[in-house]
Amino acid sequence: MSNVYDMSGKKKVIFTEDPKTNITYKEIMKIIIEHATEDGCHRIFCDGGVNMCPSDVFESEKIDKKKEEDNCEYKSIGCAKCWTNAVESLRKV
């Protein structure tokens, strides 16, 4: 179990599941950079991107926003479940 705080340090998100696959942070960032839109990359690196959902970063053809919203656990911030699903689907491409 991991505790993660947002940029303000106030909101705590608790992950109760371990990732299903071994993937390094470097691999995750490489996948994100390869598949993100230019605007998505700009928002991640210039605006922090902490609260962004995968559908905000990737093209709509790559991430189904409706499916993402149906599976999202936190609704107000990008959750680990959404990002794990997105990275796994993009990793297979």
Short mmCIF file of N, CA and C in Angstrom, two decimals:
data_model
loop_
_atom_site.label_atom_id
_atom_site.label_comp_id
_atom_site.label_asym_id
_atom_site.label_seq_id
_atom_site.Cartn_x
_atom_site.Cartn_y
_atom_site.Cartn_z
N MET A 1 0.85 -1.17 0.00
CA MET A 1 0.00 0.00 0.00
C MET A 1 0.90 1.24 0.00
N SER A 2 0.53 2.21 -0.83
CA SER A 2 1.32 3.43 -0.94
C SER A 2 0.43 4.64 -0.66
N ASN A 3 1.00 5.62 -0.04
CA ASN A 3 0.30 6.89 0.17
C ASN A 3 0.86 7.91 -0.79
N VAL A 4 -0.03 8.60 -1.50
CA VAL A 4 0.39 9.60 -2.46
C VAL A 4 -0.38 10.88 -2.18
N TYR A 5 0.31 12.00 -2.25
CA TYR A 5 -0.30 13.30 -1.98
C TYR A 5 -0.28 14.14 -3.24
N ASP A 6 -1.29 14.99 -3.40
CA ASP A 6 -1.30 15.88 -4.54
C ASP A 6 -0.31 17.01 -4.31
N MET A 7 -0.21 17.90 -5.28
CA MET A 7 0.80 18.97 -5.21
C MET A 7 0.59 19.90 -4.02
N SER A 8 -0.64 20.03 -3.56
CA SER A 8 -0.89 20.89 -2.41
C SER A 8 -0.57 20.18 -1.10
N GLY A 9 -0.38 18.87 -1.15
CA GLY A 9 -0.04 18.10 0.04
C GLY A 9 -1.24 17.80 0.92
N LYS A 10 -2.44 18.11 0.45
CA LYS A 10 -3.62 17.95 1.28
C LYS A 10 -4.39 16.67 1.01
N LYS A 11 -4.56 16.31 -0.23
CA LYS A 11 -5.40 15.18 -0.56
C LYS A 11 -4.58 13.90 -0.61
N LYS A 12 -4.99 12.89 0.12
CA LYS A 12 -4.25 11.64 0.17
C LYS A 12 -5.01 10.58 -0.61
N VAL A 13 -4.29 9.89 -1.46
CA VAL A 13 -4.86 8.79 -2.23
C VAL A 13 -4.17 7.52 -1.78
N ILE A 14 -4.92 6.51 -1.47
CA ILE A 14 -4.33 5.26 -1.00
C ILE A 14 -4.51 4.20 -2.08
N PHE A 15 -3.40 3.64 -2.52
CA PHE A 15 -3.44 2.56 -3.49
C PHE A 15 -3.47 1.25 -2.72
N THR A 16 -4.48 0.46 -2.97
CA THR A 16 -4.61 -0.81 -2.25
C THR A 16 -4.14 -1.99 -3.07
N GLU A 17 -3.88 -1.75 -4.36
CA GLU A 17 -3.42 -2.83 -5.22
C GLU A 17 -2.02 -2.52 -5.72
N ASP A 18 -1.21 -3.54 -5.81
CA ASP A 18 0.11 -3.39 -6.41
C ASP A 18 -0.04 -3.48 -7.92
N PRO A 19 0.83 -2.82 -8.67
CA PRO A 19 0.76 -2.94 -10.13
C PRO A 19 0.88 -4.40 -10.55
N LYS A 20 0.16 -4.77 -11.61
CA LYS A 20 0.14 -6.15 -12.06
C LYS A 20 1.42 -6.56 -12.78
N THR A 21 2.09 -5.60 -13.37
CA THR A 21 3.31 -5.90 -14.11
C THR A 21 4.45 -5.06 -13.59
N ASN A 22 5.63 -5.53 -13.80
CA ASN A 22 6.81 -4.75 -13.43
C ASN A 22 7.12 -3.79 -14.58
N ILE A 23 6.98 -2.53 -14.31
CA ILE A 23 7.29 -1.51 -15.29
C ILE A 23 7.95 -0.35 -14.55
N THR A 24 9.03 0.12 -15.09
CA THR A 24 9.76 1.19 -14.42
C THR A 24 9.14 2.54 -14.73
N TYR A 25 9.45 3.51 -13.90
CA TYR A 25 8.97 4.87 -14.11
C TYR A 25 9.48 5.39 -15.45
N LYS A 26 10.72 5.05 -15.78
CA LYS A 26 11.31 5.49 -17.05
C LYS A 26 10.51 4.93 -18.23
N GLU A 27 10.11 3.66 -18.14
CA GLU A 27 9.30 3.06 -19.20
C GLU A 27 7.94 3.74 -19.31
N ILE A 28 7.33 4.04 -18.17
CA ILE A 28 6.03 4.72 -18.16
C ILE A 28 6.15 6.08 -18.84
N MET A 29 7.17 6.84 -18.47
CA MET A 29 7.34 8.17 -19.06
C MET A 29 7.63 8.07 -20.56
N LYS A 30 8.38 7.08 -20.98
CA LYS A 30 8.67 6.89 -22.40
C LYS A 30 7.38 6.61 -23.17
N ILE A 31 6.53 5.75 -22.63
CA ILE A 31 5.25 5.43 -23.26
C ILE A 31 4.38 6.68 -23.34
N ILE A 32 4.33 7.44 -22.25
CA ILE A 32 3.52 8.66 -22.24
C ILE A 32 4.00 9.65 -23.28
N ILE A 33 5.30 9.89 -23.33
CA ILE A 33 5.87 10.85 -24.27
C ILE A 33 5.64 10.42 -25.72
N GLU A 34 5.78 9.12 -25.99
CA GLU A 34 5.61 8.62 -27.36
C GLU A 34 4.17 8.77 -27.85
N HIS A 35 3.21 8.71 -26.95
CA HIS A 35 1.81 8.68 -27.36
C HIS A 35 1.01 9.94 -27.04
N ALA A 36 1.57 10.84 -26.26
CA ALA A 36 0.85 12.04 -25.86
C ALA A 36 0.75 13.03 -27.01
N THR A 37 -0.29 13.82 -26.97
CA THR A 37 -0.40 14.92 -27.94
C THR A 37 0.58 16.00 -27.52
N GLU A 38 0.84 16.94 -28.43
CA GLU A 38 1.75 18.03 -28.10
C GLU A 38 1.19 18.85 -26.93
N ASP A 39 -0.13 19.09 -26.98
CA ASP A 39 -0.77 19.84 -25.89
C ASP A 39 -0.69 19.06 -24.58
N GLY A 40 -0.88 17.73 -24.65
CA GLY A 40 -0.78 16.90 -23.45
C GLY A 40 0.60 16.95 -22.83
N CYS A 41 1.63 16.87 -23.66
CA CYS A 41 3.02 16.98 -23.16
C CYS A 41 3.25 18.34 -22.53
N HIS A 42 2.78 19.37 -23.18
CA HIS A 42 2.97 20.73 -22.65
C HIS A 42 2.32 20.87 -21.28
N ARG A 43 1.10 20.37 -21.15
CA ARG A 43 0.39 20.46 -19.87
C ARG A 43 1.08 19.65 -18.77
N ILE A 44 1.62 18.48 -19.13
CA ILE A 44 2.31 17.65 -18.14
C ILE A 44 3.56 18.38 -17.63
N PHE A 45 4.38 18.86 -18.55
CA PHE A 45 5.68 19.39 -18.16
C PHE A 45 5.67 20.86 -17.76
N CYS A 46 4.72 21.63 -18.23
CA CYS A 46 4.68 23.05 -17.88
C CYS A 46 3.70 23.36 -16.76
N ASP A 47 2.61 22.61 -16.71
CA ASP A 47 1.58 22.88 -15.71
C ASP A 47 1.56 21.84 -14.59
N GLY A 48 2.46 20.90 -14.64
CA GLY A 48 2.53 19.87 -13.59
C GLY A 48 1.81 18.61 -13.96
N GLY A 49 0.61 18.71 -14.48
CA GLY A 49 -0.12 17.55 -14.95
C GLY A 49 -0.54 16.56 -13.89
N VAL A 50 -0.41 16.90 -12.62
CA VAL A 50 -0.67 15.96 -11.53
C VAL A 50 -2.11 15.48 -11.53
N ASN A 51 -3.05 16.35 -11.80
CA ASN A 51 -4.46 15.98 -11.74
C ASN A 51 -5.04 15.58 -13.09
N MET A 52 -4.20 15.39 -14.09
CA MET A 52 -4.69 15.07 -15.42
C MET A 52 -5.06 13.60 -15.54
N CYS A 53 -6.08 13.34 -16.32
CA CYS A 53 -6.48 11.98 -16.66
C CYS A 53 -5.83 11.61 -17.99
N PRO A 54 -5.68 10.32 -18.27
CA PRO A 54 -5.06 9.92 -19.54
C PRO A 54 -5.76 10.50 -20.77
N SER A 55 -7.07 10.62 -20.72
CA SER A 55 -7.78 11.17 -21.88
C SER A 55 -7.43 12.63 -22.13
N ASP A 56 -6.92 13.33 -21.12
CA ASP A 56 -6.46 14.71 -21.29
C ASP A 56 -5.10 14.78 -21.96
N VAL A 57 -4.36 13.69 -21.92
CA VAL A 57 -2.99 13.66 -22.40
C VAL A 57 -2.87 13.02 -23.78
N PHE A 58 -3.68 11.99 -24.02
CA PHE A 58 -3.58 11.23 -25.26
C PHE A 58 -4.73 11.57 -26.19
N GLU A 59 -4.56 11.20 -27.46
CA GLU A 59 -5.61 11.42 -28.44
C GLU A 59 -6.82 10.55 -28.11
N SER A 60 -7.99 10.99 -28.51
CA SER A 60 -9.21 10.26 -28.20
C SER A 60 -9.27 8.89 -28.88
N GLU A 61 -8.53 8.71 -29.97
CA GLU A 61 -8.49 7.40 -30.63
C GLU A 61 -7.75 6.37 -29.77
N LYS A 62 -6.84 6.85 -28.94
CA LYS A 62 -6.03 5.94 -28.13
C LYS A 62 -6.68 5.61 -26.80
N ILE A 63 -7.38 6.57 -26.22
CA ILE A 63 -8.02 6.39 -24.92
C ILE A 63 -9.50 6.72 -25.05
N ASP A 64 -10.34 5.78 -24.73
CA ASP A 64 -11.78 5.97 -24.78
C ASP A 64 -12.23 6.71 -23.51
N LYS A 65 -12.57 7.99 -23.67
CA LYS A 65 -12.92 8.83 -22.51
C LYS A 65 -14.12 8.28 -21.76
N LYS A 66 -15.12 7.78 -22.45
CA LYS A 66 -16.32 7.24 -21.81
C LYS A 66 -15.95 6.03 -20.93
N LYS A 67 -15.15 5.13 -21.48
CA LYS A 67 -14.71 3.95 -20.73
C LYS A 67 -13.86 4.37 -19.53
N GLU A 68 -13.00 5.35 -19.74
CA GLU A 68 -12.16 5.87 -18.66
C GLU A 68 -13.03 6.42 -17.52
N GLU A 69 -14.03 7.22 -17.87
CA GLU A 69 -14.91 7.80 -16.86
C GLU A 69 -15.69 6.72 -16.11
N ASP A 70 -16.11 5.68 -16.81
CA ASP A 70 -16.85 4.59 -16.17
C ASP A 70 -16.00 3.82 -15.17
N ASN A 71 -14.69 3.70 -15.45
CA ASN A 71 -13.79 2.93 -14.59
C ASN A 71 -13.08 3.76 -13.54
N CYS A 72 -13.19 5.08 -13.62
CA CYS A 72 -12.44 5.97 -12.71
C CYS A 72 -12.95 5.86 -11.28
N GLU A 73 -12.01 5.84 -10.34
CA GLU A 73 -12.35 5.69 -8.93
C GLU A 73 -12.43 7.03 -8.21
N TYR A 74 -11.80 8.07 -8.73
CA TYR A 74 -11.68 9.31 -7.98
C TYR A 74 -12.39 10.50 -8.60
N LYS A 75 -12.78 10.40 -9.85
CA LYS A 75 -13.55 11.41 -10.57
C LYS A 75 -12.95 12.81 -10.61
N SER A 76 -12.24 13.23 -9.59
CA SER A 76 -11.72 14.60 -9.59
C SER A 76 -10.22 14.67 -9.88
N ILE A 77 -9.53 13.55 -9.79
CA ILE A 77 -8.09 13.54 -10.09
C ILE A 77 -7.76 12.32 -10.92
N GLY A 78 -6.64 12.35 -11.63
CA GLY A 78 -6.20 11.19 -12.37
C GLY A 78 -5.86 10.06 -11.41
N CYS A 79 -6.55 8.95 -11.53
CA CYS A 79 -6.33 7.86 -10.58
C CYS A 79 -5.36 6.82 -11.13
N ALA A 80 -4.77 6.05 -10.25
CA ALA A 80 -3.80 5.03 -10.63
C ALA A 80 -4.43 3.99 -11.54
N LYS A 81 -5.69 3.66 -11.29
CA LYS A 81 -6.37 2.65 -12.10
C LYS A 81 -6.47 3.13 -13.55
N CYS A 82 -6.87 4.37 -13.76
CA CYS A 82 -6.99 4.92 -15.12
C CYS A 82 -5.63 4.94 -15.81
N TRP A 83 -4.62 5.41 -15.10
CA TRP A 83 -3.29 5.50 -15.70
C TRP A 83 -2.69 4.13 -15.96
N THR A 84 -2.92 3.18 -15.06
CA THR A 84 -2.42 1.82 -15.28
C THR A 84 -3.06 1.22 -16.52
N ASN A 85 -4.37 1.36 -16.65
CA ASN A 85 -5.06 0.85 -17.83
C ASN A 85 -4.56 1.51 -19.10
N ALA A 86 -4.37 2.82 -19.07
CA ALA A 86 -3.91 3.56 -20.25
C ALA A 86 -2.49 3.14 -20.65
N VAL A 87 -1.60 3.07 -19.69
CA VAL A 87 -0.21 2.70 -19.99
C VAL A 87 -0.15 1.26 -20.50
N GLU A 88 -0.92 0.36 -19.90
CA GLU A 88 -0.94 -1.03 -20.35
C GLU A 88 -1.46 -1.13 -21.79
N SER A 89 -2.52 -0.40 -22.12
CA SER A 89 -3.07 -0.47 -23.48
C SER A 89 -2.10 0.14 -24.47
N LEU A 90 -1.42 1.24 -24.10
CA LEU A 90 -0.46 1.87 -25.00
C LEU A 90 0.82 1.04 -25.12
N ARG A 91 1.15 0.33 -24.08
CA ARG A 91 2.36 -0.51 -24.08
C ARG A 91 2.24 -1.63 -25.12
N LYS A 92 1.02 -2.08 -25.36
CA LYS A 92 0.77 -3.17 -26.31
C LYS A 92 0.81 -2.69 -27.76
N VAL A 93 0.70 -1.37 -27.96
CA VAL A 93 0.68 -0.81 -29.32
C VAL A 93 2.01 -0.95 -29.98
#
